[in-house]
Short mmCIF file of C-alpha atoms and ligand atoms in Angstrom, two decimals:
data_model
loop_
_atom_site.label_atom_id
_atom_site.label_comp_id
_atom_site.label_asym_id
_atom_site.label_seq_id
_atom_site.Cartn_x
_atom_site.Cartn_y
_atom_site.Cartn_z
CA UNK A 1491 -0.11 -0.14 -0.09
CA UNK A 1492 1.28 3.59 -1.18
CA UNK A 1493 0.12 6.02 1.65
CA UNK A 1494 1.37 8.74 -0.72
CA UNK A 1495 3.83 10.43 1.81
CA UNK A 1496 5.36 13.54 0.63
CA UNK A 1497 9.06 13.44 -0.02
CA UNK A 1498 9.76 15.19 3.25
CA UNK A 1499 7.72 12.86 4.82
CA UNK A 1500 9.66 9.89 3.52
CA UNK A 1501 12.70 11.46 4.91
CA UNK A 1502 11.19 11.61 8.14
CA UNK A 1503 10.40 8.16 8.19
CA UNK A 1504 14.15 6.91 6.89
CA UNK A 1505 15.50 8.88 9.41
CA UNK A 1506 13.13 7.64 12.16
CA UNK A 1507 13.94 3.97 10.65
CA UNK A 1508 17.76 4.75 10.67
CA UNK A 1509 17.80 5.74 14.41
CA UNK A 1510 15.47 2.82 15.05
CA UNK A 1511 17.47 0.31 13.20
CA UNK A 1512 20.75 1.31 14.40
CA UNK A 1513 20.62 3.10 17.61
CA UNK A 1514 17.57 1.77 19.27
CA UNK A 1515 17.55 -2.31 18.36
CA UNK A 1516 20.96 -3.25 19.21
CA UNK A 1517 20.19 -1.69 22.99
CA UNK A 1518 16.69 -2.21 23.30
CA UNK A 1519 16.94 -5.86 25.41
CA UNK A 1520 19.32 -4.30 27.67
CA UNK A 1521 17.26 -1.11 28.08
CA UNK A 1522 14.54 -3.29 29.18
CA UNK A 1523 16.52 -5.31 31.18
CA UNK A 1524 18.05 -2.64 33.18
CA UNK A 1525 14.99 -0.64 33.32
CA UNK A 1526 17.36 2.36 31.85
CA UNK A 1527 16.24 5.82 30.61
CA UNK A 1528 17.37 5.49 27.01
CA UNK A 1529 19.60 9.51 27.31
CA UNK A 1530 21.91 8.93 24.29
CA UNK A 1531 18.82 7.70 22.09
CA UNK A 1532 17.07 11.13 23.26
CA UNK A 1533 20.43 12.76 22.06
CA UNK A 1534 20.20 11.17 19.08
CA UNK A 1535 16.79 12.17 18.27
CA UNK A 1536 17.20 15.83 19.34
CA UNK A 1537 19.99 15.86 16.81
CA UNK A 1538 17.71 14.38 14.09
CA UNK A 1539 15.83 17.20 14.82
CA UNK A 1540 12.78 15.02 15.50
CA UNK A 1541 11.60 16.87 18.81
CA UNK A 1542 10.95 19.46 17.01
CA UNK A 1543 8.72 18.25 13.99
CA UNK A 1544 5.28 19.33 15.60
CA UNK A 1545 6.58 22.55 16.86
CA UNK A 1546 6.01 25.76 14.89
CA UNK A 1547 9.14 27.00 12.66
CA UNK A 1548 8.51 30.56 14.86
CA UNK A 1549 9.95 28.34 17.77
CA UNK A 1550 12.47 26.87 15.80
CA UNK A 1551 10.85 23.61 15.16
CA UNK A 1552 10.23 22.04 11.84
CA UNK A 1553 6.17 23.31 11.63
CA UNK A 1554 4.71 19.90 11.05
CA UNK A 1555 1.70 17.92 12.41
CA UNK A 1556 0.15 14.78 13.08
CA UNK A 1557 1.29 12.81 9.99
CA UNK A 1558 4.99 13.60 10.53
CA UNK A 1559 4.83 12.54 14.16
CA UNK A 1560 2.92 9.48 13.43
CA UNK A 1561 5.61 8.68 11.31
CA UNK A 1562 8.63 8.97 13.47
CA UNK A 1563 6.59 7.40 16.49
CA UNK A 1564 5.39 4.50 14.20
CA UNK A 1565 9.14 3.91 13.28
CA UNK A 1566 10.66 4.04 16.62
CA UNK A 1567 7.86 2.03 18.27
CA UNK A 1568 8.67 -0.95 15.53
CA UNK A 1569 11.92 -0.99 17.35
CA UNK A 1570 10.95 -0.45 20.98
CA UNK A 1571 8.10 1.24 22.76
CA UNK A 1572 9.95 2.36 25.66
CA UNK A 1573 12.08 4.59 23.65
CA UNK A 1574 9.05 5.50 21.37
CA UNK A 1575 6.90 5.95 24.41
CA UNK A 1576 9.97 8.57 25.88
CA UNK A 1577 9.69 10.64 22.41
CA UNK A 1578 5.93 10.56 21.94
CA UNK A 1579 5.37 11.84 25.84
CA UNK A 1580 7.26 14.84 25.01
CA UNK A 1581 4.60 15.65 22.54
CA UNK A 1582 2.24 14.75 24.91
CA UNK A 1583 3.48 17.46 27.67
CA UNK A 1584 4.07 20.13 24.96
CA UNK A 1585 0.51 20.03 23.52
CA UNK A 1586 -0.94 22.36 26.36
CA UNK A 1587 1.63 24.77 25.57
CA UNK A 1588 1.41 24.88 21.97
CA UNK A 1589 -2.55 24.52 22.25
CA UNK A 1590 -2.85 27.10 25.12
CA UNK A 1591 -0.01 29.18 25.80
CA UNK A 1592 0.52 32.97 25.36
CA UNK A 1593 3.04 34.01 23.34
CA UNK A 1594 5.38 34.73 26.00
CA UNK A 1595 5.06 31.18 27.48
CA UNK A 1596 5.61 29.87 23.85
CA UNK A 1597 8.89 31.79 23.31
CA UNK A 1598 9.93 30.72 26.62
CA UNK A 1599 9.65 27.16 26.40
CA UNK A 1600 8.94 25.72 22.73
CA UNK A 1601 12.81 26.63 21.51
CA UNK A 1602 14.47 24.68 24.13
CA UNK A 1603 12.11 21.84 23.75
CA UNK A 1604 12.32 21.71 19.64
CA UNK A 1605 15.77 21.46 19.92
CA UNK A 1606 15.42 18.60 22.46
CA UNK A 1607 17.51 20.44 25.29
CA UNK A 1608 14.62 20.04 27.57
CA UNK A 1609 12.06 17.09 27.94
CA UNK A 1610 8.64 17.80 28.86
CA UNK A 1611 5.77 15.59 30.89
CA UNK A 1612 2.06 15.74 31.34
CA UNK A 1613 0.90 15.44 34.54
CA UNK A 1614 -2.81 14.55 34.99
CA UNK A 1615 -3.19 11.01 36.60
CA UNK A 1616 -3.09 10.66 40.66
CA UNK A 1617 -3.91 7.83 42.76
CA UNK A 1618 -7.95 8.32 42.44
CA UNK A 1619 -7.84 9.95 39.08
CA UNK A 1620 -7.36 7.67 36.11
CA UNK A 1621 -10.49 7.29 33.87
CA UNK A 1622 -11.95 9.70 36.09
CA UNK A 1623 -9.71 12.48 34.96
CA UNK A 1624 -11.78 15.32 37.01
CA UNK A 1625 -11.45 13.72 40.18
CA UNK A 1626 -7.76 14.91 40.81
CA UNK A 1627 -7.03 16.30 44.06
CA UNK A 1628 -3.71 18.17 43.68
CA UNK A 1629 -4.92 21.97 44.50
CA UNK A 1630 -3.34 25.16 43.23
CA UNK A 1631 -4.20 27.69 45.70
CA UNK A 1632 -4.03 31.51 44.48
CA UNK A 1633 -1.74 33.46 46.73
CA UNK A 1634 -0.40 36.80 45.51
CA UNK A 1635 1.32 36.68 42.47
CA UNK A 1636 1.87 32.95 42.82
CA UNK A 1637 -0.24 29.96 42.90
CA UNK A 1638 0.72 27.14 45.57
CA UNK A 1639 0.67 23.47 44.80
CA UNK A 1640 -0.05 20.56 46.81
CA UNK A 1641 -0.21 17.05 45.77
CA UNK A 1642 1.20 14.11 44.23
CA UNK A 1643 0.78 12.67 40.68
CA UNK A 1644 0.98 9.58 39.71
CA UNK A 1645 2.53 7.09 36.86
CA UNK A 1646 4.08 10.15 35.10
CA UNK A 1647 6.03 9.15 32.02
CA UNK A 1648 9.09 10.78 31.75
CA UNK A 1649 8.77 12.26 35.56
CA UNK A 1650 12.32 13.01 36.94
CA UNK A 1651 13.79 13.33 33.40
CA UNK A 1652 11.81 16.33 31.97
CA UNK A 1653 12.62 20.05 32.68
CA UNK A 1654 9.69 20.94 32.28
CA UNK A 1655 5.92 19.69 33.29
CA UNK A 1656 2.05 20.86 32.25
CA UNK A 1657 0.49 19.76 35.27
CA UNK A 1658 -3.43 19.79 36.06
CA UNK A 1659 -4.22 20.99 39.39
CA UNK A 1660 -7.78 21.91 41.09
CA UNK A 1661 -7.94 26.01 41.57
CA UNK A 1662 -11.39 25.33 42.90
CA UNK A 1663 -12.68 21.59 43.89
CA UNK A 1664 -16.34 22.74 44.09
CA UNK A 1665 -16.63 23.26 40.69
CA UNK A 1666 -15.50 19.42 39.61
CA UNK A 1667 -14.11 19.77 36.25
CA UNK A 1668 -14.71 23.36 35.71
CA UNK A 1669 -12.81 23.96 38.78
CA UNK A 1670 -9.48 22.38 37.47
CA UNK A 1671 -6.47 24.59 35.92
CA UNK A 1672 -3.53 23.65 34.15
CA UNK A 1673 0.16 25.30 34.89
CA UNK A 1674 3.44 24.77 33.72
CA UNK A 1675 6.14 23.98 36.33
CA UNK A 1676 10.03 23.84 35.99
CA UNK A 1677 12.20 21.22 37.41
CA UNK A 1678 13.77 22.70 40.36
CA UNK A 1679 11.05 24.73 41.58
CA UNK A 1680 11.25 24.62 45.56
CA UNK A 1681 8.62 22.28 46.88
CA UNK A 1682 8.51 20.28 43.65
CA UNK A 1683 10.27 16.89 43.90
CA UNK A 1684 9.84 13.05 42.83
CA UNK A 1685 8.59 10.36 44.56
CA UNK A 1686 7.97 6.69 43.52
CA UNK A 1687 9.83 5.14 40.74
CA UNK A 1688 7.24 2.50 39.20
CA UNK A 1689 8.80 -1.15 37.94
CA UNK A 1690 6.50 -1.83 35.19
CA UNK A 1691 5.85 -5.11 33.03
CA UNK A 1692 6.48 -3.49 30.14
CA UNK A 1693 8.06 -0.10 28.41
CA UNK A 1694 10.85 -0.44 30.60
CA UNK A 1695 12.91 1.80 28.88
CA UNK A 1696 10.59 4.76 29.70
CA UNK A 1697 10.77 6.18 33.10
CA UNK A 1698 7.42 6.67 35.08
CA UNK A 1699 7.55 8.02 38.36
CA UNK A 1700 5.59 10.52 41.16
CA UNK A 1701 5.70 13.95 41.19
CA UNK A 1702 5.09 15.31 44.35
CA UNK A 1703 4.38 18.76 45.36
CA UNK A 1704 4.62 20.24 48.74
CA UNK A 1705 3.80 23.82 48.79
CA UNK A 1706 5.46 24.68 45.73
CA UNK A 1707 4.98 28.41 44.41
CA UNK A 1708 4.48 28.65 40.56
CA UNK A 1709 4.41 32.45 39.37
CA UNK A 1710 0.66 33.19 38.11
CA UNK A 1711 2.49 33.83 34.36
CA UNK A 1712 2.50 30.30 34.71
CA UNK A 1713 -1.02 29.30 34.03
CA UNK A 1714 -2.08 27.69 30.92
CA UNK A 1715 -5.25 29.52 29.60
CA UNK A 1716 -7.48 30.69 32.27
CA UNK A 1717 -7.89 29.51 35.47
CA UNK A 1718 -11.03 26.75 35.38
CA UNK A 1719 -9.75 25.42 31.85
CA UNK A 1720 -7.64 22.85 33.26
CA UNK A 1721 -10.00 20.14 32.39
CA UNK A 1722 -10.56 21.37 28.77
CA UNK A 1723 -6.71 21.89 28.48
CA UNK A 1724 -6.52 18.03 29.25
CA UNK A 1725 -8.98 16.71 27.14
CA UNK A 1726 -7.94 18.95 24.20
CA UNK A 1727 -4.32 17.59 24.92
CA UNK A 1728 -5.39 13.84 24.69
CA UNK A 1729 -7.42 14.79 21.59
CA UNK A 1730 -4.19 15.44 19.98
CA UNK A 1731 -1.83 13.01 21.39
CA UNK A 1732 -4.07 9.78 21.34
CA UNK A 1733 -3.26 9.25 17.66
CA UNK A 1734 0.52 9.05 18.41
CA UNK A 1735 -0.42 6.29 20.96
CA UNK A 1736 -2.78 4.48 17.69
CA UNK A 1737 0.78 4.77 15.61
CA UNK A 1738 2.72 3.02 18.67
CA UNK A 1739 0.36 0.30 18.12
CA UNK A 1740 0.80 0.50 14.59
CA UNK A 1741 4.41 0.24 15.04
CA UNK A 1742 5.03 -2.45 17.55
CA UNK A 1743 2.46 -4.43 15.27
CA UNK A 1744 4.86 -4.15 12.36
CA UNK A 1745 7.83 -4.83 14.25
CA UNK A 1746 6.36 -8.09 15.76
CA UNK A 1747 4.63 -9.18 12.35
CA UNK A 1748 8.14 -8.79 10.85
CA UNK A 1749 10.17 -11.06 13.37
CA UNK A 1750 7.03 -13.85 12.92
CA UNK A 1751 7.43 -14.03 9.35
CA UNK A 1752 11.36 -14.15 9.30
CA UNK A 1753 10.71 -16.70 12.11
CA UNK A 1754 8.24 -19.04 10.28
CA UNK A 1755 10.37 -19.20 7.09
CA UNK A 1756 13.42 -20.81 8.92
CA UNK A 1757 11.54 -22.91 11.44
CA UNK A 1758 11.37 -26.32 10.42
CA UNK A 1759 8.92 -28.49 11.87
CA UNK A 1760 7.61 -32.07 9.90
CA UNK A 1761 10.37 -31.21 7.57
CA UNK A 1762 8.98 -28.14 6.26
CA UNK A 1763 9.67 -24.19 7.02
CA UNK A 1764 6.09 -23.71 9.45
CA UNK A 1765 5.00 -21.10 6.99
CA UNK A 1766 4.11 -23.51 4.64
CA UNK A 1767 1.40 -24.45 6.64
CA UNK A 1768 -1.91 -23.18 6.28
CA UNK A 1769 -2.70 -22.32 9.83
CA UNK A 1770 0.53 -20.34 9.80
CA UNK A 1771 -0.29 -18.67 6.67
CA UNK A 1772 -3.85 -17.45 7.70
CA UNK A 1773 -2.38 -16.31 10.99
CA UNK A 1774 0.29 -14.24 8.88
CA UNK A 1775 -2.67 -13.30 6.76
CA UNK A 1776 -4.94 -11.87 9.56
CA UNK A 1777 -1.94 -9.81 10.89
CA UNK A 1778 -1.03 -8.06 7.63
CA UNK A 1779 -4.99 -7.30 7.07
CA UNK A 1780 -5.24 -5.85 10.66
CA UNK A 1781 -1.73 -3.84 10.18
CA UNK A 1782 -3.15 -2.41 7.18
CA UNK A 1783 -6.38 -1.36 8.33
CA UNK A 1784 -4.61 0.06 11.14
CA UNK A 1785 -2.18 2.24 9.06
CA UNK A 1786 -4.87 3.36 6.92
CA UNK A 1787 -7.05 4.34 9.70
CA UNK A 1788 -3.92 6.15 11.66
CA UNK A 1789 -2.70 8.23 8.67
CA UNK A 1790 -6.32 9.49 7.70
CA UNK A 1791 -7.20 10.41 10.94
CA UNK A 1792 -3.79 11.99 11.32
CA UNK A 1793 -4.48 14.20 7.76
CA UNK A 1794 -7.70 14.52 9.27
CA UNK A 1795 -6.21 16.55 12.40
CA UNK A 1796 -3.83 18.47 10.30
CA UNK A 1797 -6.57 19.71 8.14
CA UNK A 1798 -7.34 21.77 11.29
CA UNK A 1799 -10.66 19.89 11.92
CA UNK A 1800 -12.30 21.18 14.93
CA UNK A 1801 -14.14 17.84 16.00
CA UNK A 1802 -10.91 15.41 16.34
CA UNK A 1803 -12.10 13.73 19.78
CA UNK A 1804 -14.00 10.87 18.23
CA UNK A 1805 -11.63 9.70 14.83
CA UNK A 1806 -8.66 10.17 17.42
CA UNK A 1807 -10.33 7.85 20.09
CA UNK A 1808 -11.25 5.53 17.16
CA UNK A 1809 -7.71 5.29 15.88
CA UNK A 1810 -6.25 4.73 19.30
CA UNK A 1811 -8.49 2.18 20.33
CA UNK A 1812 -8.41 0.55 17.05
CA UNK A 1813 -4.66 0.63 16.20
CA UNK A 1814 -3.59 -0.16 20.05
CA UNK A 1815 -6.17 -3.39 19.93
CA UNK A 1816 -4.43 -4.11 16.96
CA UNK A 1817 -0.87 -4.10 18.41
CA UNK A 1818 -1.98 -6.33 21.39
CA UNK A 1819 -3.69 -8.62 18.81
CA UNK A 1820 -0.64 -8.38 16.30
CA UNK A 1821 2.16 -9.17 19.08
CA UNK A 1822 -0.03 -12.32 20.86
CA UNK A 1823 -0.31 -13.87 17.85
CA UNK A 1824 3.11 -13.13 16.20
CA UNK A 1825 4.48 -14.64 19.68
CA UNK A 1826 1.92 -17.50 18.95
CA UNK A 1827 3.47 -18.44 15.52
CA UNK A 1828 6.80 -18.44 17.30
CA UNK A 1829 5.91 -20.84 20.11
CA UNK A 1830 8.23 -21.69 22.46
CA UNK A 1831 11.16 -19.39 20.86
CA UNK A 1832 8.48 -16.37 21.00
CA UNK A 1833 8.09 -16.66 24.49
CA UNK A 1834 11.94 -16.53 25.17
CA UNK A 1835 13.83 -13.31 25.83
CA UNK A 1836 16.23 -14.63 22.94
CA UNK A 1837 13.70 -12.98 20.54
CA UNK A 1838 12.25 -9.82 20.88
CA UNK A 1839 8.44 -10.32 20.68
CA UNK A 1840 8.32 -11.43 24.34
CA UNK A 1841 9.02 -7.97 25.15
CA UNK A 1842 6.81 -6.35 22.56
CA UNK A 1843 4.25 -8.03 23.51
CA UNK A 1844 4.46 -6.99 27.57
CA UNK A 1845 5.12 -3.56 26.05
CA UNK A 1846 1.81 -3.80 23.75
CA UNK A 1847 -0.25 -3.95 26.88
CA UNK A 1848 0.23 -0.28 28.06
CA UNK A 1849 -1.20 1.03 25.02
CA UNK A 1850 -4.64 -0.10 25.87
CA UNK A 1851 -4.48 1.41 28.87
CA UNK A 1852 -2.52 4.82 29.11
CA UNK A 1853 -4.13 7.88 27.78
CA UNK A 1854 -7.18 6.94 28.16
CA UNK A 1855 -8.25 3.01 28.55
CA UNK A 1856 -9.73 1.42 25.53
CA UNK A 1857 -13.10 1.40 27.70
CA UNK A 1858 -12.90 5.03 28.24
CA UNK A 1859 -12.24 5.40 24.47
CA UNK A 1860 -15.39 3.84 23.84
CA UNK A 1861 -17.68 6.10 25.92
CA UNK A 1862 -15.81 8.82 24.31
CA UNK A 1863 -16.57 7.62 21.15
CA UNK A 1864 -20.47 6.68 21.89
CA UNK A 1865 -20.81 10.52 23.57
CA UNK A 1866 -19.94 11.73 20.30
CA UNK A 1867 -22.25 9.71 18.47
CA UNK A 1868 -24.96 10.42 20.71
CA UNK A 1869 -24.43 13.81 20.14
CA UNK A 1870 -24.11 13.81 16.33
CA UNK A 1871 -27.31 11.67 16.06
CA UNK A 1872 -29.35 14.46 18.31
CA UNK A 1873 -27.98 16.94 15.67
CA UNK A 1874 -29.32 14.79 12.60
CA UNK A 1875 -33.34 15.04 14.38
N1 COS B 630 -12.67 18.45 24.04
C1 COS B 630 -13.24 19.60 24.83
N2 COS B 630 -14.24 19.70 25.58
C2 COS B 630 -14.58 18.27 26.38
C3 COS B 630 -14.01 17.28 25.77
C4 COS B 630 -12.98 17.33 24.82
N3 COS B 630 -12.18 16.00 24.27
N4 COS B 630 -14.30 16.09 26.71
C5 COS B 630 -15.18 16.54 27.56
N5 COS B 630 -15.09 18.01 27.59
C6 COS B 630 -15.47 19.12 28.12
C7 COS B 630 -17.33 18.47 28.29
O1 COS B 630 -18.00 19.40 27.06
C8 COS B 630 -17.51 19.25 29.63
O2 COS B 630 -18.21 20.82 29.46
P1 COS B 630 -19.09 21.45 30.25
O3 COS B 630 -19.05 21.15 31.63
O4 COS B 630 -18.98 22.80 29.52
O5 COS B 630 -20.38 20.69 30.03
C9 COS B 630 -16.52 19.03 30.28
O6 COS B 630 -15.40 18.83 29.80
C10 COS B 630 -16.72 17.59 31.47
O7 COS B 630 -16.99 16.72 30.57
P2 COS B 630 -17.58 15.57 31.02
O8 COS B 630 -18.89 15.65 31.55
O9 COS B 630 -17.80 14.45 29.74
O10 COS B 630 -16.58 15.00 32.07
P3 COS B 630 -16.64 13.55 33.11
O11 COS B 630 -15.98 13.77 34.07
O12 COS B 630 -17.57 12.83 32.58
O13 COS B 630 -15.30 12.69 32.19
C11 COS B 630 -13.84 11.26 30.42
C12 COS B 630 -15.15 12.14 30.66
C13 COS B 630 -14.21 10.12 31.29
C14 COS B 630 -14.00 11.22 28.71
C15 COS B 630 -12.81 11.71 31.04
O14 COS B 630 -12.49 11.87 32.24
C16 COS B 630 -11.39 11.12 30.41
O15 COS B 630 -11.12 11.24 29.03
N6 COS B 630 -10.88 10.28 31.24
C17 COS B 630 -9.50 9.25 30.53
C18 COS B 630 -8.27 10.45 30.63
C19 COS B 630 -7.00 9.97 30.36
O16 COS B 630 -7.09 9.53 29.24
N7 COS B 630 -6.60 9.37 31.59
C20 COS B 630 -5.23 8.90 31.38
C21 COS B 630 -4.20 9.97 32.08
S1 COS B 630 -3.30 11.26 30.85
S2 COS B 630 -1.56 10.17 30.10
#
């Protein structure tokens, strides 16, 4: 299939693929084993200008959009989801600034983000606020020219490695979702420290930790949008970023599929390569169909987002759900094709399958995505009456 990428998009794909194959594949097992953040690979990605892909040119970026971001994420994910998560979480953390930042905030933060000098993290989730994003308990209380933040954010990707944090906190708890506000918090601000570093099943090259705010004073200039807009900042950010999670599902599926085909061509049983058996052929054909369908959906939704369309909530959730369910299914079936070998750490597919699971969970579980999709459908149908 040809997705009619431009010359520039093909260059981005080749560059990301080269980094994935030359820098990520050789070390992915070790990074996973040691649960080590890929600092050196992040530097290579920065040198290749890939952190600036989606940042406007006036702030030092390449001024590209969702298509280019998905291309880079797909290629990195084909090699290692831990690495691609560290990269893609940076986009998640940056979207609040891109979408709601003032000129001053953009001038202050985006050039370093685009250059890859500073990583970004997004802080929404808490111990009691996962799917129920409006249930956050971290507070931000106005005090003169500052806000004082108190609370703990949980499971934050790039936590402790990032220099810049976009944080959702309650400025008026009584108002529920409408009482949340979004802030930019810099690493090193007094009262901001890091808590527990998580030990995970997969994506172990990506760091996940708590952010602890203990009377952390944040200047009022660091609020994103207006007071009370925090929930909308979070939702619109997730609308933009979920397509990237879909691209991760697509990439890991492609990576696992290639391993399974390679294996099936050389593994001899009953005196024949197992790819000559119809049971295996049908599994491989199904994987190929599923990957192509996921790719078609990802890039058509990415183009829709880049067209400037306003209503992206539903397509973005659809692409995330479909492609990450495919990511889980294909990695599971690729491992099945490889049998006992697939289950061993000698091959990368057991890691791919462990890694893929998170995609159905983070940035909104696939059950929440289905709620979001159906809520949009209900609205569309009521408009049709
Ligand atoms: N864009 C703009 N506005 C949105 C929106 C979106 N995508 N989604 C919701 N809103 C608005 C609603 O229109 C509503 O506005 P009003 O108060 O003016 O009516 C407000 O936000 C509250 O929306 P809603 O009532 O739907 O909120 P709920 O508390 O029911 O929660 C879900 C909605 C479940 C969809 C939300 O909490 C969610 O996305 N949860 C998953 C969070 C997540 O992805 N967590 C992962 C961690 S971040 S890596």
